[in-house]
Coordinates of C-alpha atoms in Angstrom, one line a residue:
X1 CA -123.6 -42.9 -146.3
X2 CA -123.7 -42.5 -142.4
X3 CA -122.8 -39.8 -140.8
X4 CA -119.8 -40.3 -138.9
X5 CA -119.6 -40.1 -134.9
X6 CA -117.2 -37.8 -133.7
X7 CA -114.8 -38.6 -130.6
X8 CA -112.3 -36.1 -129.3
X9 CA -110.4 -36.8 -126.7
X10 CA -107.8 -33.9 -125.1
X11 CA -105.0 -33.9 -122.7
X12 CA -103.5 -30.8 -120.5
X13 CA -100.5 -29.2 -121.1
X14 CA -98.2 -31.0 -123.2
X15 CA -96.0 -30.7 -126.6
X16 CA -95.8 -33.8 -129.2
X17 CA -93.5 -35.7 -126.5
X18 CA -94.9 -38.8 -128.0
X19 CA -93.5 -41.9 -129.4
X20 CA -94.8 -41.1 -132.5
X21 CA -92.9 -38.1 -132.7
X22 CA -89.4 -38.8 -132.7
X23 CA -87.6 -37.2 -135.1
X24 CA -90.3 -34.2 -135.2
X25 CA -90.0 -33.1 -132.0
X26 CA -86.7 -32.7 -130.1
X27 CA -87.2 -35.4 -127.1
X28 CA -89.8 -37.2 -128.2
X29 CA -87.7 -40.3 -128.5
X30 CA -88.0 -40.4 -124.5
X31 CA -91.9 -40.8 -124.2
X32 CA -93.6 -44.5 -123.7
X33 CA -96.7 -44.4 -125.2
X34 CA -97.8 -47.7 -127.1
X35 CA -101.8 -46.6 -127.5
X36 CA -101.1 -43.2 -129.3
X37 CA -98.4 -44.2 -131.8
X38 CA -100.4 -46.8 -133.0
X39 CA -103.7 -44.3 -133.5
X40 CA -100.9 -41.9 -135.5
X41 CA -100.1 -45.3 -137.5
X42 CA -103.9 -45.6 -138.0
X43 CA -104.7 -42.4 -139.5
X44 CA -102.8 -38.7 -139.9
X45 CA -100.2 -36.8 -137.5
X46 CA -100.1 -33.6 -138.0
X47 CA -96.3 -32.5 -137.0
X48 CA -96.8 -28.3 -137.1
X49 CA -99.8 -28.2 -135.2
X50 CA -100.6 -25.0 -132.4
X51 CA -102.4 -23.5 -129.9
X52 CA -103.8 -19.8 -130.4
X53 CA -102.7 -19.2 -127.1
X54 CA -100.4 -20.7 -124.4
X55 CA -102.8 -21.4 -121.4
X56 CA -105.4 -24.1 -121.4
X57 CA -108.7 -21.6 -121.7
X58 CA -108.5 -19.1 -124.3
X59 CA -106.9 -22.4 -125.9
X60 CA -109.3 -24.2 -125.5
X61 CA -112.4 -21.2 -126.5
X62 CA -110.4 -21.1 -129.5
X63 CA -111.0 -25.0 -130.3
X64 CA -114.9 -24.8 -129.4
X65 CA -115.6 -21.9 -131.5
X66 CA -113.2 -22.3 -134.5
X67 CA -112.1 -18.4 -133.0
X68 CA -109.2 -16.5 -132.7
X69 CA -109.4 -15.5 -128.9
X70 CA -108.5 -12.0 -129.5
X71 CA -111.2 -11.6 -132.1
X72 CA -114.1 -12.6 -129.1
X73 CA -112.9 -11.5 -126.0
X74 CA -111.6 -14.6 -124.8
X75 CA -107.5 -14.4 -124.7
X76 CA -107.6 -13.1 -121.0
X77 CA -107.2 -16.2 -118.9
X78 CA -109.6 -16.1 -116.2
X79 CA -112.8 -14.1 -117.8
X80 CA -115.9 -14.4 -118.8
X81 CA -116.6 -13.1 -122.4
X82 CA -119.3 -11.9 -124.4
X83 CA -118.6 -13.0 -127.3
X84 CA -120.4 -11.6 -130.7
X85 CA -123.5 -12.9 -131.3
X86 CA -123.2 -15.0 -134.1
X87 CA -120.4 -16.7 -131.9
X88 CA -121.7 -20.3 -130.9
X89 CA -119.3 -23.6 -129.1
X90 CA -119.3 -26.3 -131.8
X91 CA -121.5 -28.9 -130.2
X92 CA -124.3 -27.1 -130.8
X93 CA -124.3 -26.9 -134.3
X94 CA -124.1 -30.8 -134.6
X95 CA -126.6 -30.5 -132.0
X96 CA -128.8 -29.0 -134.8
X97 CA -127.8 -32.1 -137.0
X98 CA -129.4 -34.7 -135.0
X99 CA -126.5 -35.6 -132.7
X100 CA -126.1 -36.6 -129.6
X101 CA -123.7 -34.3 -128.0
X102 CA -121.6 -35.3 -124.7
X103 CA -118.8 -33.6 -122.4
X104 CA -116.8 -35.6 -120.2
X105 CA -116.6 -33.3 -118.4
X106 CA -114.5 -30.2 -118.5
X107 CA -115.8 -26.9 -119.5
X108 CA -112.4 -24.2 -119.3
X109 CA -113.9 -22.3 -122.4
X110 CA -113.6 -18.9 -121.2
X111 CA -117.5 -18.7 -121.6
X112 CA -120.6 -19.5 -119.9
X113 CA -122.0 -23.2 -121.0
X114 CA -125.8 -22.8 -121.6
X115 CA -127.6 -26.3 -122.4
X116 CA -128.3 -25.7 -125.7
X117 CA -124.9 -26.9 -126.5
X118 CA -124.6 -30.4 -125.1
X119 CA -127.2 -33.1 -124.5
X120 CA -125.0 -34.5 -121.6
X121 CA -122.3 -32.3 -119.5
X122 CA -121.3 -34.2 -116.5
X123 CA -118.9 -36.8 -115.1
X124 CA -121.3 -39.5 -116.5
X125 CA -121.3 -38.4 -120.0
X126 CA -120.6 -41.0 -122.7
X127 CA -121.7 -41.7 -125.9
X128 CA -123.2 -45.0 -124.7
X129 CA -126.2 -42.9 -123.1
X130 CA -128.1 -41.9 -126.6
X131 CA -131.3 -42.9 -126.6
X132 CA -131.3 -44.4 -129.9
X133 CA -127.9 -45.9 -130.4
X134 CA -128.5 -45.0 -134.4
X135 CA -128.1 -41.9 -133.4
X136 CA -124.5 -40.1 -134.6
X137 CA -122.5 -38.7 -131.2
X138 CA -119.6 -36.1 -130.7
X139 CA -118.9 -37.1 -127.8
X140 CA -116.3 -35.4 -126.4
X141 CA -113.4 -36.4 -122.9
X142 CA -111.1 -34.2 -121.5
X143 CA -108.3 -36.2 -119.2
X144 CA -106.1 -34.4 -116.4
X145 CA -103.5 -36.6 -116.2
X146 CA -101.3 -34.5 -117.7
X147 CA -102.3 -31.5 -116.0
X148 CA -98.7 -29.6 -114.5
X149 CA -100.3 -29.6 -111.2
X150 CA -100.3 -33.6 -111.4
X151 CA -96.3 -33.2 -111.5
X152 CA -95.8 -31.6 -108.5
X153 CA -97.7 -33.3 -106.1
X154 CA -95.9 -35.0 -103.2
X155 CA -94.1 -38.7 -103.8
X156 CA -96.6 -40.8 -102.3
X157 CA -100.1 -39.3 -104.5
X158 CA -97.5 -39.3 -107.3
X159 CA -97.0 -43.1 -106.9
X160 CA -101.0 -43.5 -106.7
X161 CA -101.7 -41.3 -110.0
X162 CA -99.5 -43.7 -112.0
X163 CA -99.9 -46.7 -110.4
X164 CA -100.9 -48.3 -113.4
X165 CA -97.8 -47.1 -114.8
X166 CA -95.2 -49.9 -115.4
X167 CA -91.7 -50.1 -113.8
X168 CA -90.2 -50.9 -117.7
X169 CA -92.3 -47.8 -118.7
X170 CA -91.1 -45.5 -116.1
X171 CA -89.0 -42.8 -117.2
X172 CA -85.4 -42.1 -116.0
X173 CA -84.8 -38.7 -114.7
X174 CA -81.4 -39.1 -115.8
X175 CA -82.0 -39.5 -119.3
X176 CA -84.5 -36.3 -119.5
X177 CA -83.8 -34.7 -122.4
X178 CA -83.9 -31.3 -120.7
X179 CA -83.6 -28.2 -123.8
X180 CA -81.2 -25.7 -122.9
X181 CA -83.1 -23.0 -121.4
X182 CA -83.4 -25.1 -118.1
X183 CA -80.8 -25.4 -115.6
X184 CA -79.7 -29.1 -115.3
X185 CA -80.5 -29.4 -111.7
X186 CA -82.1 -32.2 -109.8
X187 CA -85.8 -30.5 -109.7
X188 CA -86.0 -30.6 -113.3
X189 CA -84.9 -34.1 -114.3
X190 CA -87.7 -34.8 -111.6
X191 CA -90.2 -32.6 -113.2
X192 CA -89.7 -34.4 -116.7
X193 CA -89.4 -37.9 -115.8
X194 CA -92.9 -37.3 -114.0
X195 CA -94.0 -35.4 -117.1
X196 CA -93.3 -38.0 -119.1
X197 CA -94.9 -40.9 -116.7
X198 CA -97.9 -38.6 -116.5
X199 CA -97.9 -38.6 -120.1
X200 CA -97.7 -43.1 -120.4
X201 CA -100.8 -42.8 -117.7
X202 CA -102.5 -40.5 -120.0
X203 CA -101.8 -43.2 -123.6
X204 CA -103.3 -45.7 -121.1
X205 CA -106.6 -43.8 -120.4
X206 CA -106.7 -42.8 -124.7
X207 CA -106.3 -46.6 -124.9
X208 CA -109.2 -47.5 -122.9
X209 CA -111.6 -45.5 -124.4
X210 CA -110.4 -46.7 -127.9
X211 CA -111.0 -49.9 -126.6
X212 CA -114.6 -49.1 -125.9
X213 CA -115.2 -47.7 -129.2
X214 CA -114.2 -51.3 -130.9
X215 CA -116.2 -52.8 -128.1
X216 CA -119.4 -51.4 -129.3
X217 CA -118.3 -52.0 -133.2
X218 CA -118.3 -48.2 -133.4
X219 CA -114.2 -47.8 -134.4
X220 CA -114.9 -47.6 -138.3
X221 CA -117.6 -45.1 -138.7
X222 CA -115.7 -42.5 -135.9
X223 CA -113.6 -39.8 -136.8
X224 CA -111.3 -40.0 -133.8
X225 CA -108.9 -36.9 -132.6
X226 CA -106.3 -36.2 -130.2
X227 CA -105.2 -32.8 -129.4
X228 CA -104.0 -31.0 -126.4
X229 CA -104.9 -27.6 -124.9
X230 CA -101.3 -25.8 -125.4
X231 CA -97.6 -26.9 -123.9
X232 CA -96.0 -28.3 -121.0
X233 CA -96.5 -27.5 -117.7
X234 CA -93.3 -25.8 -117.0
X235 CA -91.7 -22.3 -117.2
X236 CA -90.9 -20.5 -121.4
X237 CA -93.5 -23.3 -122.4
X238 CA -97.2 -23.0 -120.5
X239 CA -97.9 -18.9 -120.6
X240 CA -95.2 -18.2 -123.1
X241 CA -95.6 -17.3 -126.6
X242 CA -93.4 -19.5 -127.8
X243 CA -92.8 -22.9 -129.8
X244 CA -92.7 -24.7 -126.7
X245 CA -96.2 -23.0 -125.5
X246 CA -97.9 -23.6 -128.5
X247 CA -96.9 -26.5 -130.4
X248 CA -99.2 -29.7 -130.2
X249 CA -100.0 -32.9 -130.9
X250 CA -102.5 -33.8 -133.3
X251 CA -104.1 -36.9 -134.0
X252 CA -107.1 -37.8 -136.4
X253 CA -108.3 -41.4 -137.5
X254 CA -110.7 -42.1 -140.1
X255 CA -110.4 -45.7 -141.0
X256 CA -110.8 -46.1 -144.9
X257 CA -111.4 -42.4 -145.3
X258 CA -107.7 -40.9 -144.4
X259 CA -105.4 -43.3 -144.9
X260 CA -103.4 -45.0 -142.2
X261 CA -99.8 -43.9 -141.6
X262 CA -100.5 -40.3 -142.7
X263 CA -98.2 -37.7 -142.1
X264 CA -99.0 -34.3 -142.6
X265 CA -96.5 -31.1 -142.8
X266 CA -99.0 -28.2 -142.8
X267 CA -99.1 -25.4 -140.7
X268 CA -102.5 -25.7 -138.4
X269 CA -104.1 -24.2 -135.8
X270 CA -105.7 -26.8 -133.4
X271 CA -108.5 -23.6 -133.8
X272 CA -109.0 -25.5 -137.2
X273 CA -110.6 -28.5 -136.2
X274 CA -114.1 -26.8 -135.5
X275 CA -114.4 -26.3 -139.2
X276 CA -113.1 -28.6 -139.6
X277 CA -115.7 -31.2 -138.0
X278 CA -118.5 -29.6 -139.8
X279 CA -116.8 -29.9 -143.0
X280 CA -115.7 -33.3 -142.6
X281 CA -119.5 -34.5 -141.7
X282 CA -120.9 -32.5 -144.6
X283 CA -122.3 -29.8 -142.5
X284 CA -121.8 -26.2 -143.5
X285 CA -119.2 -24.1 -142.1
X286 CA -120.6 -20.5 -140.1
X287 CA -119.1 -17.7 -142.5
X288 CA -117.5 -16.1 -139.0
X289 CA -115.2 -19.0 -137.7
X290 CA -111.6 -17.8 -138.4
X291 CA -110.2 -21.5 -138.6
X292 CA -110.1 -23.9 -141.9
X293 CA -111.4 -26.9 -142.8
X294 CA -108.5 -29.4 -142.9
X295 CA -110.1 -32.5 -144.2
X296 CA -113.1 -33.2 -146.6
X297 CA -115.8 -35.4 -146.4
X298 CA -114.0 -37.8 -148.8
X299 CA -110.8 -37.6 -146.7
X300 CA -108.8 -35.4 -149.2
X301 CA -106.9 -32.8 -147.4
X302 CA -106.5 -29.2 -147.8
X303 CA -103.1 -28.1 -149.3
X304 CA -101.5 -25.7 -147.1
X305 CA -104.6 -24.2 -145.2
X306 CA -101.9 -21.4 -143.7
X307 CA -99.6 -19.5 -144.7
X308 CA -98.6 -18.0 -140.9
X309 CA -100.3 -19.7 -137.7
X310 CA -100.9 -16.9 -135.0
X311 CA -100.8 -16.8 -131.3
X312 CA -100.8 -14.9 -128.5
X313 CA -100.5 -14.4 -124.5
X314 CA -102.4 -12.0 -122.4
X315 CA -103.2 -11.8 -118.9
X316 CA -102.5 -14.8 -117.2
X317 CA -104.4 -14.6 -114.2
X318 CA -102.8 -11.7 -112.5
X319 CA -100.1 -11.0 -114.5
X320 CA -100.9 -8.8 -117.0
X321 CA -98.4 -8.9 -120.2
X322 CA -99.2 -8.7 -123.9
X323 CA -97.4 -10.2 -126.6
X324 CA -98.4 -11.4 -130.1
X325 CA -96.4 -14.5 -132.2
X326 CA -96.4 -15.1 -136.2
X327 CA -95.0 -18.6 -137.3
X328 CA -94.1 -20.0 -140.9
X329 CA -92.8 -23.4 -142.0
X330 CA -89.4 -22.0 -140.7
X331 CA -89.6 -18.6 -138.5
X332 CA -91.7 -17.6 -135.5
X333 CA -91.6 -14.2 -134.8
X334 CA -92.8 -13.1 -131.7
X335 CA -93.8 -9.3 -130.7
X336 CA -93.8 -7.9 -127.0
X337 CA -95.9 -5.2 -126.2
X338 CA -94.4 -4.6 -122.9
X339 CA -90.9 -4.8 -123.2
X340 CA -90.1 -3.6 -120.4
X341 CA -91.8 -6.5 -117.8
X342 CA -90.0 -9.5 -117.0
X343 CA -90.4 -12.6 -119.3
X344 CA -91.5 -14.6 -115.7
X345 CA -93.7 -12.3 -114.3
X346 CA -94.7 -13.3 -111.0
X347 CA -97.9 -14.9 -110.8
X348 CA -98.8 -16.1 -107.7
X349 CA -100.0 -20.3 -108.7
X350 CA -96.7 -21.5 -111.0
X351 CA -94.4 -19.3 -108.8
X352 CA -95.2 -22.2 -105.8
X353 CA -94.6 -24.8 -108.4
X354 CA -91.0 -26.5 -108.0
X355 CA -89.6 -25.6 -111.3
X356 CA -90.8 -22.1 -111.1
X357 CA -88.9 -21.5 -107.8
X358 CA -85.8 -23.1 -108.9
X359 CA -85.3 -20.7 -111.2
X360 CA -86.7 -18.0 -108.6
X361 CA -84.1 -19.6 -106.2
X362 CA -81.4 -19.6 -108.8
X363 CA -82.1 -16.3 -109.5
X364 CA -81.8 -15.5 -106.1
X365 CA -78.2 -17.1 -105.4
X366 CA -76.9 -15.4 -108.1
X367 CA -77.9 -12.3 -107.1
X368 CA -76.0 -12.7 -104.2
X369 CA -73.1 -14.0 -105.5
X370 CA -73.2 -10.2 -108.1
X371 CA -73.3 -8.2 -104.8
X372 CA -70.1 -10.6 -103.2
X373 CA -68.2 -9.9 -106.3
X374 CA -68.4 -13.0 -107.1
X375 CA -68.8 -13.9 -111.1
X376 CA -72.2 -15.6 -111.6
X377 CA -71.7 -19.3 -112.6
X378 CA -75.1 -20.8 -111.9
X379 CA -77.4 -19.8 -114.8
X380 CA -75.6 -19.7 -118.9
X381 CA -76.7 -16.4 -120.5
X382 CA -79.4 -18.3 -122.3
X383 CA -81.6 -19.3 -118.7
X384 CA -80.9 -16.0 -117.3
X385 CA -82.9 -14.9 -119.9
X386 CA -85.8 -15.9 -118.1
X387 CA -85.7 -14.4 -114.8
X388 CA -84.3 -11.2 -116.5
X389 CA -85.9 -7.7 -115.8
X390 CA -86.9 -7.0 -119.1
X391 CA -87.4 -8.5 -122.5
X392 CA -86.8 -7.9 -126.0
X393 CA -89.5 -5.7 -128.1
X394 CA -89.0 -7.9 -130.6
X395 CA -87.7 -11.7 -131.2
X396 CA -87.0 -14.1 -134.8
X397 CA -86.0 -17.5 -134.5
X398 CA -84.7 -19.8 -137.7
X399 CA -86.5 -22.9 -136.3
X400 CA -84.8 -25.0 -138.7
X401 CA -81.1 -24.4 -137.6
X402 CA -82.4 -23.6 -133.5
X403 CA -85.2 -25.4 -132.4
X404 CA -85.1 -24.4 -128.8
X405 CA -85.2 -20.4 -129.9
X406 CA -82.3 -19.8 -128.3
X407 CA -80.5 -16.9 -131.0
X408 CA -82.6 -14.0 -131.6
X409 CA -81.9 -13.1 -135.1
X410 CA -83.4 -9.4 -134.7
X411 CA -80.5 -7.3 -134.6
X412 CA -78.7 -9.7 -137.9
X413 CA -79.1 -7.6 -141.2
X414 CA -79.3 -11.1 -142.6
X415 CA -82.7 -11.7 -141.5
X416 CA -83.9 -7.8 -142.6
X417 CA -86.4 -8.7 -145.1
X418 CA -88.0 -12.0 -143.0
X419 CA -88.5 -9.2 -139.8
X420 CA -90.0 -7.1 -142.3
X421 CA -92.8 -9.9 -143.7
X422 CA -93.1 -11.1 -140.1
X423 CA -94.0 -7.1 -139.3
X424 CA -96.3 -7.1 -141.8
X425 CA -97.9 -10.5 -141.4
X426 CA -99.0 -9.4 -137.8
X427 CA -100.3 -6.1 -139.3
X428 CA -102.4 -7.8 -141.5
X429 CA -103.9 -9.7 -139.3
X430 CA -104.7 -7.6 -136.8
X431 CA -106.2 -5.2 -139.1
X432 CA -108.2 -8.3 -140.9
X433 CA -109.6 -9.3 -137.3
X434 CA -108.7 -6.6 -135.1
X435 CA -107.6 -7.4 -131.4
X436 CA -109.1 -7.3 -128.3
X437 CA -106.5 -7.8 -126.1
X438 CA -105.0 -3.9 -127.3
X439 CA -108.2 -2.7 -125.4
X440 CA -108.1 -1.9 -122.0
X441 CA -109.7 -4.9 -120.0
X442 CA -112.1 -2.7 -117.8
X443 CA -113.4 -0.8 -120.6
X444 CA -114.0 -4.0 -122.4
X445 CA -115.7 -6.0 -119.6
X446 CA -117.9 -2.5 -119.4
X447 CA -119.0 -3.2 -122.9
X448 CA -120.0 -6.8 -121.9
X449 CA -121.3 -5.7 -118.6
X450 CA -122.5 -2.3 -118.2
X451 CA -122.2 -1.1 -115.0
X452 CA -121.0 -4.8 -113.8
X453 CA -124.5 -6.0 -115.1
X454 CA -125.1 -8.7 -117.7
X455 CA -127.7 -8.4 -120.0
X456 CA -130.6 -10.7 -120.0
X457 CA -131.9 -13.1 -122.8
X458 CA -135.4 -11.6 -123.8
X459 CA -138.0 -14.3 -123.4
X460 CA -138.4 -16.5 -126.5
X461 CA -141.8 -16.1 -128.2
X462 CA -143.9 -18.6 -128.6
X463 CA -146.7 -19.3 -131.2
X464 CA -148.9 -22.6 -132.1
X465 CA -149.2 -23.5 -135.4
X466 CA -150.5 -26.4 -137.4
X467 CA -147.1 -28.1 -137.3
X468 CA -146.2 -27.7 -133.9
X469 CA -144.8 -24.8 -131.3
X470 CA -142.8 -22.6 -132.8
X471 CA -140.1 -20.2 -131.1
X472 CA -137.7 -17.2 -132.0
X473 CA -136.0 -15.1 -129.9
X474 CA -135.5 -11.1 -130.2
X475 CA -131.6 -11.2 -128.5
X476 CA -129.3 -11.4 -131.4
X477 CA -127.4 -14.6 -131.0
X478 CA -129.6 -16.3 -128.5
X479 CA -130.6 -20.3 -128.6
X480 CA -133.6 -21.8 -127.7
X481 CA -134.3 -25.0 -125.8
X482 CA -137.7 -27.0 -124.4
X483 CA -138.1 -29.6 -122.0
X484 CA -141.2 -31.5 -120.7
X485 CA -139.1 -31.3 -117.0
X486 CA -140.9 -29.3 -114.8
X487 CA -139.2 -26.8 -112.4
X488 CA -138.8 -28.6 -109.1
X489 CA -136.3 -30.6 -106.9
X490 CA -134.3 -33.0 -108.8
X491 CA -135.2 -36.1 -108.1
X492 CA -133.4 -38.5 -110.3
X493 CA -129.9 -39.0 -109.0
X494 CA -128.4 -39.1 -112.6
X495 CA -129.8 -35.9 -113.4
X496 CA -128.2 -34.5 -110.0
X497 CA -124.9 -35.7 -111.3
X498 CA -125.6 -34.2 -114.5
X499 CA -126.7 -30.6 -113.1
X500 CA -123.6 -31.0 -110.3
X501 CA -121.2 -31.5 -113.2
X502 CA -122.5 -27.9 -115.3
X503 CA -123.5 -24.7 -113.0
X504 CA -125.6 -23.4 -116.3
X505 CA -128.0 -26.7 -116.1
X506 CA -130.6 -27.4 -113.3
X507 CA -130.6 -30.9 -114.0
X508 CA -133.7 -31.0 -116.7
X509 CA -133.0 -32.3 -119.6
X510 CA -133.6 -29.8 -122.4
X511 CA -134.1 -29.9 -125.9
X512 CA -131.9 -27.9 -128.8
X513 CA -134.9 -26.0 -130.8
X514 CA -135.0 -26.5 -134.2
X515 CA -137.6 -26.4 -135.3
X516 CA -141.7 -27.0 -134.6
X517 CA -142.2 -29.4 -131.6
X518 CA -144.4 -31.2 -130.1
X519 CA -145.2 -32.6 -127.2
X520 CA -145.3 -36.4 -127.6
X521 CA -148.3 -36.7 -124.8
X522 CA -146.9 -34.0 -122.5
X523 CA -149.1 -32.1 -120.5
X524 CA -146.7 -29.1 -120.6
X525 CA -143.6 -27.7 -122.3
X526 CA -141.8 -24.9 -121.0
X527 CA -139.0 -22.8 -123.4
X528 CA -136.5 -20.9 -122.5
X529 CA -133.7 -18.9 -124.4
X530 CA -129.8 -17.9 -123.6
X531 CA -127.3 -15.9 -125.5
X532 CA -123.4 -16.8 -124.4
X533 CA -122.2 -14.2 -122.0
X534 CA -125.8 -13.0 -120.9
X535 CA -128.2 -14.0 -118.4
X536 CA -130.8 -16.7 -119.8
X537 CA -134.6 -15.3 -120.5
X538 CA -137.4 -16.1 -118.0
X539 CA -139.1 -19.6 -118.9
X540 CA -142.2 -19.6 -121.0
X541 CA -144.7 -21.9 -120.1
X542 CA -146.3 -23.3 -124.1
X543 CA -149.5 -22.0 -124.3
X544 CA -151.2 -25.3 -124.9
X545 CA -150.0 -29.0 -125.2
X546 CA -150.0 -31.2 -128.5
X547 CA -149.4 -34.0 -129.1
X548 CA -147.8 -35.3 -131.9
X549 CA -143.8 -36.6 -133.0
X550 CA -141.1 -34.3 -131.9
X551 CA -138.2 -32.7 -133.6
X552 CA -135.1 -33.1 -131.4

């Protein structure tokens, strides 16, 4: 059998507001999108799918790795970690299979990129570039459309971003199906409507690519998935712990492997699809990744792969707040470390955004109105919630009978027991994996860094032997590449573009090591090694060419 080619392709900042979602997910009736309800009708939708955190990078380090991002470091937004060494972003390891691994072009992993990882990692890169088009691909597109800065731009950029956007599919602010923890104010019927246009422009975009993929008669030997990062772009969804911040679409087609019109109930991370890859193309899973395989070679699913799903927020840029969530098939429980900070913390980029300071200026007027005597009228107890000073310790919400979290069944004697296994779910697994973000964030960038230095990548060492050069690398974790490139100017214009789109490249191409290589008629190779989170090695020139076949 083939090994099948891999295509993801991810969207920004969303919740299942697709067609294909109605009944699933409250509003998803409103959506227009033609291109992904019929890849849902063509393999499996997965309705209880979510993020292991609410904020597109430690979401999206935790779908690369197939890690938890408080296990490696990475659940502060805006760091760089140093991960543990055995820690690797999945590309590489089908990399090591023989593929031909691409990155259009986004790279918000919370983590350095270093070439070992993709064979391509630029604006150009497709799966039509292989060099051998037997060769399998994961090739992999991230599209912005849906990014919650693209909602808030002004009318007339708007009107160019979704120009390809029908009149019939335009969305009517009027009928925005706005849940009840936002005010029902003019700002954000506008916000949704455009959420939801942005969200038709973004089905077209899938829909062309899928359309290439049957162009090159490539459709029925590629595992295609749709995910997004974490939830919409608006305030107690993006940077909340909370269903609305975590829960996602998920999309994977097999043809004649899963069958088509598959809908599946389980509790998943979107963490899971790493193993879940390697599983499916009969490549082994790394003992360390904290995800499950979903789906088997064969197309047979796990049962029930989790019991609870897990998330978390943590810094979010400069707001620092800590707060861990547990969710089963009915309950998400959600723990507050800092009580005593405001569930909107003011964080300088979404408190310019228009929904954000609607609430702010809500807030505001009713303030006022409190210091007139007035009674405040402009905010129901559930929104003021929001802009509050403080927060509960601890929240439950019966999913089932309240969707939008809106009664926090803490305090009800009812509930006793489920706060009780919630309590101890978290417990559990924190003490299974432990968790970074309860360490203090200097003292933990001083373990990556000491004394604000990075470590360096010792120099890989390099011996010839009857089958070729072989490498290894002292650094625990490292990866090795070789290229025939020599240092220099760039002078192809593709490989500028490719170098321009990745600040870890320098526009060579280089070579995964794995195992002996040589030189195919090369007068020189040159090796170098990096470890994620540390600076790369110095190059080593090969002490003599060969030449012979190489091993990619």
């Amino acid at each position: 059998m083939n090994q099948p080619n891999i295509l993801w392709i991810s969207t920004h900042d969303i919740n299942p507001d697709l067609g294909c979602y109605t009944g699933v997910w409250p509003g998803a009736e409103y959506a227009v999108t033609p291109n992904l309800d019929r890849l849902a009708a063509e393999g499996a939708r997965f309705d209880h799918a979510f993020a292991s955190a609410p904020v597109c990078a430690p979401a999206r380090s935790a779908i690369m790795t197939g890690c938890f991002p408080t296990v490696i470091g990475t659940m502060h937004m805006r760091t760089k970690a140093v991960p543990p060494p055995e820690v690797r972003l999945l590309p590489e390891y089908f990399r090591q299979a023989g593929y031909y691994c691409t990155n259009n072009w986004f790279t918000d992993f919370q983590v350095d990129i270093p070439p070992t990882v993709f064979d391509d990692c630029s604006p150009v890169a497709h799966w039509r570039n292989r060099p051998n088009p037997g060769t399998p691909f994961f090739a992999v597109f991230h599209g912005m459309a849906t990014h919650e800065s693209r909602i808030y731009v002004d009318d007339d950029a708007f009107e160019a971003a979704v120009a390809n956007v029908g009149a019939a599919d335009r969305h009517d602010p009027a009928l925005a199906p706005l849940p009840p923890y936002y005010p029902d104010t003019a700002v954000f019927r506008r916000a949704w409507a455009r959420y939801a246009d942005l969200i038709t422009k973004m089905d077209h975009w899938v829909g062309t690519i899928l359309d290439l993929l049957e162009e090159d008669g490539l459709a029925q030997n590629t595992i295609v998935v749709f995910w997004s990062d974490h939830g919409k772009g608006m305030p107690r969804a993006k940077r909340w712990a909370t269903e609305a911040g975590l829960r996602e679409p998920l999309i994977i087609r097999w043809p004649d492997v899963i069958p088509a019109g598959t809908v599946r109930e389980d509790l998943v991370h979107t963490m899971d699809l790493a193993p879940t890859m390697l599983h499916a193309c009969g490549l082994p899973v790394p003992e360390h990744m904290h995800g499950v395989p979903l789906v088997g070679p064969d197309g047979s699913f796990v049962e029930d792969p989790n019991e609870y799903v897990y998330g978390g927020r943590d810094r979010m840029d400069e707001a620092e707040d800590t707060s861990r969530t547990v969710r089963d098939q009915r309950f998400r429980y959600i723990r507050n470390f800092h009580p005593d900070r405001p569930p909107m913390l003011h964080t300088d980029y979404p408190d310019r955004l228009p929904t954000w300071a609607e609430f702010r200026r809500i807030a505001a007027e009713e303030a006022r109105q409190l210091a007139c005597g007035e009674p405040r009228s402009l905010f129901t107890e559930l929104q003021r919630t929001l802009v509050a000073a403080s927060k509960p310790a601890e929240e439950l919400y019966d999913l089932l009978k309240d969707p939008h979290e809106t009664q926090n069944l803490v305090a009800d004697p009812a509930y006793g027991a489920d706060l009780d296994r919630f309590r101890d779910a978290l417990a559990r697994w924190q003490g299974r994996f432990g968790d970074l973000g309860l360490v203090d964030e200097a003292e933990l960038i001083e373990r990556w860094r000491p004394a604000g230095l990075p470590r360096t990548t010792a120099e890989p060492i390099i011996v010839q032997t009857p089958h070729g050069l072989e490498a290894e690398c002292l650094t625990d974790g490292a990866s090795i590449a070789w290229t025939t490139d020599p240092p220099g100017p760039i002078q192809d214009r593709s490989l500028m573009e490719r170098a321009a789109g990745s600040p870890e490249h320098d526009g060579r191409r280089w070579h995964l090591y794995s195992g002996p290589v040589l030189s195919e008629g090369a007068e020189q190779l040159w090796f170098r090694a990096w470890r994620i989170g540390f600076q790369p090695s110095q190059e080593i020139l090969a002490p003599v060419p060969v030449r012979a076949e190489h091993a990619k």
